[in-house]
PDB file of C-alpha atoms in Angstrom:
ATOM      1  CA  UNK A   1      -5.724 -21.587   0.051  1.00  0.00           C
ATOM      2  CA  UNK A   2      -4.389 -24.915   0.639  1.00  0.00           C
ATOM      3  CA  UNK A   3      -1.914 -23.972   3.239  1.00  0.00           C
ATOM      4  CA  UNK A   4      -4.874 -22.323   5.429  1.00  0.00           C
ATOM      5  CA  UNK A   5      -6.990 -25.410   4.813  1.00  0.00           C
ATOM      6  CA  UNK A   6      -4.158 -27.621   6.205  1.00  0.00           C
ATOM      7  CA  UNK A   7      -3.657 -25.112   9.193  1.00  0.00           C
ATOM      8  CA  UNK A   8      -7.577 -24.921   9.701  1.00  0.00           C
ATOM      9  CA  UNK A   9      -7.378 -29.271   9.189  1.00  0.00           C
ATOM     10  CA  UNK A  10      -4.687 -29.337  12.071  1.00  0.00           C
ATOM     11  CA  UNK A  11      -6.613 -26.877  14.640  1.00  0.00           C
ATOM     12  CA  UNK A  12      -9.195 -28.688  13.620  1.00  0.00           C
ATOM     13  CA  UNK A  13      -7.396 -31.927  14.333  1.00  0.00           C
ATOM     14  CA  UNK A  14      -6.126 -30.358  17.692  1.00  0.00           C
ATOM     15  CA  UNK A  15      -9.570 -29.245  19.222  1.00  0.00           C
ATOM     16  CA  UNK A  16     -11.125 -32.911  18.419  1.00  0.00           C
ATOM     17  CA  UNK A  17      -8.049 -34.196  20.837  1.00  0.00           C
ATOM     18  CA  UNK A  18      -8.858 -32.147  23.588  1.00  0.00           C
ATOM     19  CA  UNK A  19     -12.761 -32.740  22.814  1.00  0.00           C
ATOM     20  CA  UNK A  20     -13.527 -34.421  26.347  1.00  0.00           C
ATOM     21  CA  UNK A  21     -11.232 -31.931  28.410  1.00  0.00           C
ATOM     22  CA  UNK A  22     -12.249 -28.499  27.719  1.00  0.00           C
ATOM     23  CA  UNK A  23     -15.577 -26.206  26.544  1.00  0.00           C
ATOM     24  CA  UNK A  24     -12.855 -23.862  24.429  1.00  0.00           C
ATOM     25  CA  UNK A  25     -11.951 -27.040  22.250  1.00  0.00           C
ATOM     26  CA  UNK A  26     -15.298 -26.799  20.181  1.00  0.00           C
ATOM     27  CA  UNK A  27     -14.682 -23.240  19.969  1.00  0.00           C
ATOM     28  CA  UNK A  28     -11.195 -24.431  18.054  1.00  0.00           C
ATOM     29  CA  UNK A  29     -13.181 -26.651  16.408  1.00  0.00           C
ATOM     30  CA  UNK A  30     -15.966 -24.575  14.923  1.00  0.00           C
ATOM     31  CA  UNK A  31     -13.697 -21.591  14.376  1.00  0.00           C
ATOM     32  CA  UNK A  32     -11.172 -23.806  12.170  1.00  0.00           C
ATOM     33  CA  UNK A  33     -13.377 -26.019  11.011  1.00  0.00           C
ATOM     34  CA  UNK A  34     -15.576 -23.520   9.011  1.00  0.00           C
ATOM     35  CA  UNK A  35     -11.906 -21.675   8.122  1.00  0.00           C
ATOM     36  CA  UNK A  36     -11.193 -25.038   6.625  1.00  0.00           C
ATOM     37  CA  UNK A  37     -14.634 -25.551   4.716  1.00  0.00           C
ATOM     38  CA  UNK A  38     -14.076 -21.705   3.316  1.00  0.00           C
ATOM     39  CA  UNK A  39     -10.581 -22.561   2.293  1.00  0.00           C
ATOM     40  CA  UNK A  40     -11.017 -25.830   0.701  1.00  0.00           C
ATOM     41  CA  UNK A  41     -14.190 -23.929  -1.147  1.00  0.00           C
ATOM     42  CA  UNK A  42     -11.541 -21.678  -2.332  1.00  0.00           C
ATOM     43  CA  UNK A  43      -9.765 -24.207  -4.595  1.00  0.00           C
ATOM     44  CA  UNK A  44     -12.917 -25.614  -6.553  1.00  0.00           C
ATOM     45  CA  UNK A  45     -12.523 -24.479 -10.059  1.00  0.00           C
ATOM     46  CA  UNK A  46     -14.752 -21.268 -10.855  1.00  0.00           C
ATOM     47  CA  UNK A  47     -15.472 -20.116  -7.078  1.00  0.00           C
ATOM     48  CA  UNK A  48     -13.141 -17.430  -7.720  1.00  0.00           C
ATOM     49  CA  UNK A  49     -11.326 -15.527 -10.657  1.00  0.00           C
ATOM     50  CA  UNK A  50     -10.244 -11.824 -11.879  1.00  0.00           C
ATOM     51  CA  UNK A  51     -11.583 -10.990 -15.319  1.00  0.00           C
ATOM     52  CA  UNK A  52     -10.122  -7.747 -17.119  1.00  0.00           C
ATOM     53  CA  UNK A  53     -11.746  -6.765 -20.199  1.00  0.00           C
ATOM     54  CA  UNK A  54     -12.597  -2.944 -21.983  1.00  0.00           C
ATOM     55  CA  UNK A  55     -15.843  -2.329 -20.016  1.00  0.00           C
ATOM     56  CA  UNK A  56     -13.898  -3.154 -16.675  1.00  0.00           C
ATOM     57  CA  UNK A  57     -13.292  -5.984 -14.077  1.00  0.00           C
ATOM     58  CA  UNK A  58     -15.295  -9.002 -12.731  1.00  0.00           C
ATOM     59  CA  UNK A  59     -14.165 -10.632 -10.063  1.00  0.00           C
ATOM     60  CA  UNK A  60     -15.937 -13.651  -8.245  1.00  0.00           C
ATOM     61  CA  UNK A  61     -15.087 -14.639  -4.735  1.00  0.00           C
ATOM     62  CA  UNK A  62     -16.728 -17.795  -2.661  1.00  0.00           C
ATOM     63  CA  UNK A  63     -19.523 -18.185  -5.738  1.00  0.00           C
ATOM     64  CA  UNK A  64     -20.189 -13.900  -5.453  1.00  0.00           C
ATOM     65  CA  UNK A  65     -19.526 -11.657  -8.454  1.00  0.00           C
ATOM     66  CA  UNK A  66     -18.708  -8.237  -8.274  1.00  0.00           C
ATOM     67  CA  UNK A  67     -18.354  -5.790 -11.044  1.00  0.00           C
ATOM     68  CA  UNK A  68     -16.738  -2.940 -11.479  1.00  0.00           C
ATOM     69  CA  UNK A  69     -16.629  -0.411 -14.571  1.00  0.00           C
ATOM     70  CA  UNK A  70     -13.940   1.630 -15.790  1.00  0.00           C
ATOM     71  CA  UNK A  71     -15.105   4.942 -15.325  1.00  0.00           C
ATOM     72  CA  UNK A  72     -15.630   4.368 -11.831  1.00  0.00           C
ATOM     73  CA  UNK A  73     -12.510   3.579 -11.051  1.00  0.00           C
ATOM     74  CA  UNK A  74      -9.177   6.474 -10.485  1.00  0.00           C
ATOM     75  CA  UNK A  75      -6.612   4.108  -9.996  1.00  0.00           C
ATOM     76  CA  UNK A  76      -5.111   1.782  -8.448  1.00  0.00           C
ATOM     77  CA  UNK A  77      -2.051   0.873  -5.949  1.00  0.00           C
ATOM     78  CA  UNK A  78      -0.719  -2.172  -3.544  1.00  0.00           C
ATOM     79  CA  UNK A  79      -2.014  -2.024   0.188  1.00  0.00           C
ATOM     80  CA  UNK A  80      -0.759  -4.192   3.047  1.00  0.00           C
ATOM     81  CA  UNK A  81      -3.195  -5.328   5.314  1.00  0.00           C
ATOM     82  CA  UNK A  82      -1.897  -7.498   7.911  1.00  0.00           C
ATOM     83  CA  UNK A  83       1.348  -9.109   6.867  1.00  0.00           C
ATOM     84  CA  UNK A  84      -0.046  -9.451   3.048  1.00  0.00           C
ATOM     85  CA  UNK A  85      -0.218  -7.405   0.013  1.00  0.00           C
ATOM     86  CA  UNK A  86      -3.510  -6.889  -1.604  1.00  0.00           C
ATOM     87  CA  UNK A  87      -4.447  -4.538  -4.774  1.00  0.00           C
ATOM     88  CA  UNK A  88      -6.530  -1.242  -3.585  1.00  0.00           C
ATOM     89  CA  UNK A  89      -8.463   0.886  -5.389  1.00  0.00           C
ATOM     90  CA  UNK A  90      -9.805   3.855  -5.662  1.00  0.00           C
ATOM     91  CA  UNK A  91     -13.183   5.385  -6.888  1.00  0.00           C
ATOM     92  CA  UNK A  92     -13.787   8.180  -8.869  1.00  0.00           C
ATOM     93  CA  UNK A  93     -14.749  11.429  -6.449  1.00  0.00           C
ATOM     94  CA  UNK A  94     -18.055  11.721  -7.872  1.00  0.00           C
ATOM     95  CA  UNK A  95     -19.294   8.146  -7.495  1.00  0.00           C
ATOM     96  CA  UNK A  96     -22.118   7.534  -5.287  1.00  0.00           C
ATOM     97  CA  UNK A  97     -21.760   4.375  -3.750  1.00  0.00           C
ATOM     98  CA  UNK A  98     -20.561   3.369  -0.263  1.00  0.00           C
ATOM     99  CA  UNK A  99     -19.338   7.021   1.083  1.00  0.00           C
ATOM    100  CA  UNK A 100     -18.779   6.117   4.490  1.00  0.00           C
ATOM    101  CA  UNK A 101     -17.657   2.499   4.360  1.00  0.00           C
ATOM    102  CA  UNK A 102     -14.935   4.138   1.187  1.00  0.00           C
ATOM    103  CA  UNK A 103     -13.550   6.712   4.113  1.00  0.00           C
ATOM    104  CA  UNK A 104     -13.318   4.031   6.750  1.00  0.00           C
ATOM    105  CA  UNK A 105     -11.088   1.694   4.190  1.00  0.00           C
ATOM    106  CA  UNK A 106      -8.940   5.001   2.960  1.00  0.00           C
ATOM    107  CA  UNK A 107      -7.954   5.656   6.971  1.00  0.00           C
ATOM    108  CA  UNK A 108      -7.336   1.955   7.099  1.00  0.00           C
ATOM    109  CA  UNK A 109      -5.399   0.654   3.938  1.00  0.00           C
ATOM    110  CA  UNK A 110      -5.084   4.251   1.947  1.00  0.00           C
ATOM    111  CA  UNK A 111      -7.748   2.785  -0.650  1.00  0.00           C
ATOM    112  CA  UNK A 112     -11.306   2.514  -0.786  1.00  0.00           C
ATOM    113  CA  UNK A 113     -11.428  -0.794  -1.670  1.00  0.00           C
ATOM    114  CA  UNK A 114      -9.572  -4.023  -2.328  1.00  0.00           C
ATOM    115  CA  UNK A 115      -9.390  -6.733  -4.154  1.00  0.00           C
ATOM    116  CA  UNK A 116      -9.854 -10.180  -2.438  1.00  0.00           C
ATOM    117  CA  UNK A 117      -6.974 -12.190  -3.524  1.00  0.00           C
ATOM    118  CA  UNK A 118      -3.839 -11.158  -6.074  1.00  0.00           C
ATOM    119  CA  UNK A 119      -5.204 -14.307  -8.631  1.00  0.00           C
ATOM    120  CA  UNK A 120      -1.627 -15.920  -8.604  1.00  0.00           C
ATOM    121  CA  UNK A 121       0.549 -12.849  -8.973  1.00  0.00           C
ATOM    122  CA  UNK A 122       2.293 -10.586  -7.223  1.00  0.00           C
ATOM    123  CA  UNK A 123      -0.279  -7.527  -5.548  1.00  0.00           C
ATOM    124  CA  UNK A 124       1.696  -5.209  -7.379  1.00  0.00           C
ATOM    125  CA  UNK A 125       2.151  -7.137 -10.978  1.00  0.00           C
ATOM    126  CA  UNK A 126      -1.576  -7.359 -10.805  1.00  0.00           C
ATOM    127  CA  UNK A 127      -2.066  -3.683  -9.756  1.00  0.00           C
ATOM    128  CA  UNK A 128       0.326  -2.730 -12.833  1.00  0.00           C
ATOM    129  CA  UNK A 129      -1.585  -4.574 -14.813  1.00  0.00           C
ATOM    130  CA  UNK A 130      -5.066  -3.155 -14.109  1.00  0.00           C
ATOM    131  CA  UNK A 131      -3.750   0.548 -13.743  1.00  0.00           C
ATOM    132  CA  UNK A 132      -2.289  -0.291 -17.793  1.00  0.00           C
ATOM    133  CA  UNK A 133      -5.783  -1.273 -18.962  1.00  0.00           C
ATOM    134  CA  UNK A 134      -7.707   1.595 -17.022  1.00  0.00           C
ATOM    135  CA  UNK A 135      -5.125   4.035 -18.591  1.00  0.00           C
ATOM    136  CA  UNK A 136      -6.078   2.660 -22.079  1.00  0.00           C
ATOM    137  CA  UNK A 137      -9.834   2.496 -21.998  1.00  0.00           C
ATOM    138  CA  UNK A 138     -11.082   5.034 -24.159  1.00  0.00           C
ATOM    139  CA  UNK A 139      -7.788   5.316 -25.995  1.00  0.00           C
ATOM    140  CA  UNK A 140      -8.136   5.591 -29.499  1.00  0.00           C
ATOM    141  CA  UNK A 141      -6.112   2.601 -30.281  1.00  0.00           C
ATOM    142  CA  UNK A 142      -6.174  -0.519 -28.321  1.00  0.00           C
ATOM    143  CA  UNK A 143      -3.650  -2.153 -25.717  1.00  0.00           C
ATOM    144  CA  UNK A 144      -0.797  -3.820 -28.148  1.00  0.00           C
ATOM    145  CA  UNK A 145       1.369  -5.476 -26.153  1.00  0.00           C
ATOM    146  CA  UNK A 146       1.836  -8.865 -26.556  1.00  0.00           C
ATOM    147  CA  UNK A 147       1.367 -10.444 -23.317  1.00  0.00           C
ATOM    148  CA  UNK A 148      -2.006  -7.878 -22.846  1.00  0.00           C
ATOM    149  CA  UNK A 149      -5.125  -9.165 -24.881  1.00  0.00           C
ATOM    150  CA  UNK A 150      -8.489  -7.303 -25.019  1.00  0.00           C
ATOM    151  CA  UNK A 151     -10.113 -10.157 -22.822  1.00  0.00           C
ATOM    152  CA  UNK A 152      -8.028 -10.909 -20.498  1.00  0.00           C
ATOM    153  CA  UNK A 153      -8.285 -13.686 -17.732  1.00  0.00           C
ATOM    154  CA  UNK A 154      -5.758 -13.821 -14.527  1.00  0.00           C
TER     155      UNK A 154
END
């Protein structure tokens, strides 16, 4: 997030300089200027974060939580969308929520969903990681490996 907030700072930067020339240099301005604000908001502590635990994951993004249980969930997989890697996911067949917007994002990315950001891993570390506790929910005995705890914070 800091890189786009410098980008965003120099557009920004850029469109001030041509200010008295042209009508498209507030356009840069607003455009990268509110990138900037969203990207700078992006590195306060606690605007956004992955939690894993046994009833599923909680994610907040820009001060908005999502949550998302277990059972709903089939699986999940890495997606590129654009020139990055994010971690998609999949719902369960029978869950109700968000039909058409789900078959829109399958034709797009292969999953019904994504996650917003890959928390400082690698998409598909984090997607290995999540697919390991989904397989183990429900399992009579609990995740053991060392580096996996039962609440887990990436």
């Amino acid at each position: 997030w800091g890189l786009i907030a410098l980008v965003c700072a120099g557009f920004t930067v850029l469109g001030v300089l041509g200010l008295s020339r042209s009508l498209g240099a507030w356009a840069v301005i607003g455009f990268f200027g509110i990138g900037m604000l969203i990207a700078l908001a992006n590195l306060l502590p606690g605007v956004s974060h992955l939690a894993i635990d046994a009833q599923g994951i909680r994610l907040r993004s820009l001060f908005r939580t999502w949550q998302f249980d277990w059972h709903d969930i089939a699986g999940f997989g890495v997606t590129s969308i654009g020139t990055s890697d994010y971690v998609g996911f999949n719902y369960v067949p029978d869950y109700p929520r968000h039909l058409r917007l789900r078959k829109v994002n399958a034709g797009l990315s292969g999953f019904e969903a994504a996650l917003p950001d890959t928390y400082g891993l690698r998409a598909g570390q984090l997607a290995d990681v999540l697919q390991r506790w989904h397989r183990h929910v429900g399992a009579a005995e609990p995740l053991t490996d060392p580096d996996e705890t039962t609440d887990a914070a990436v």
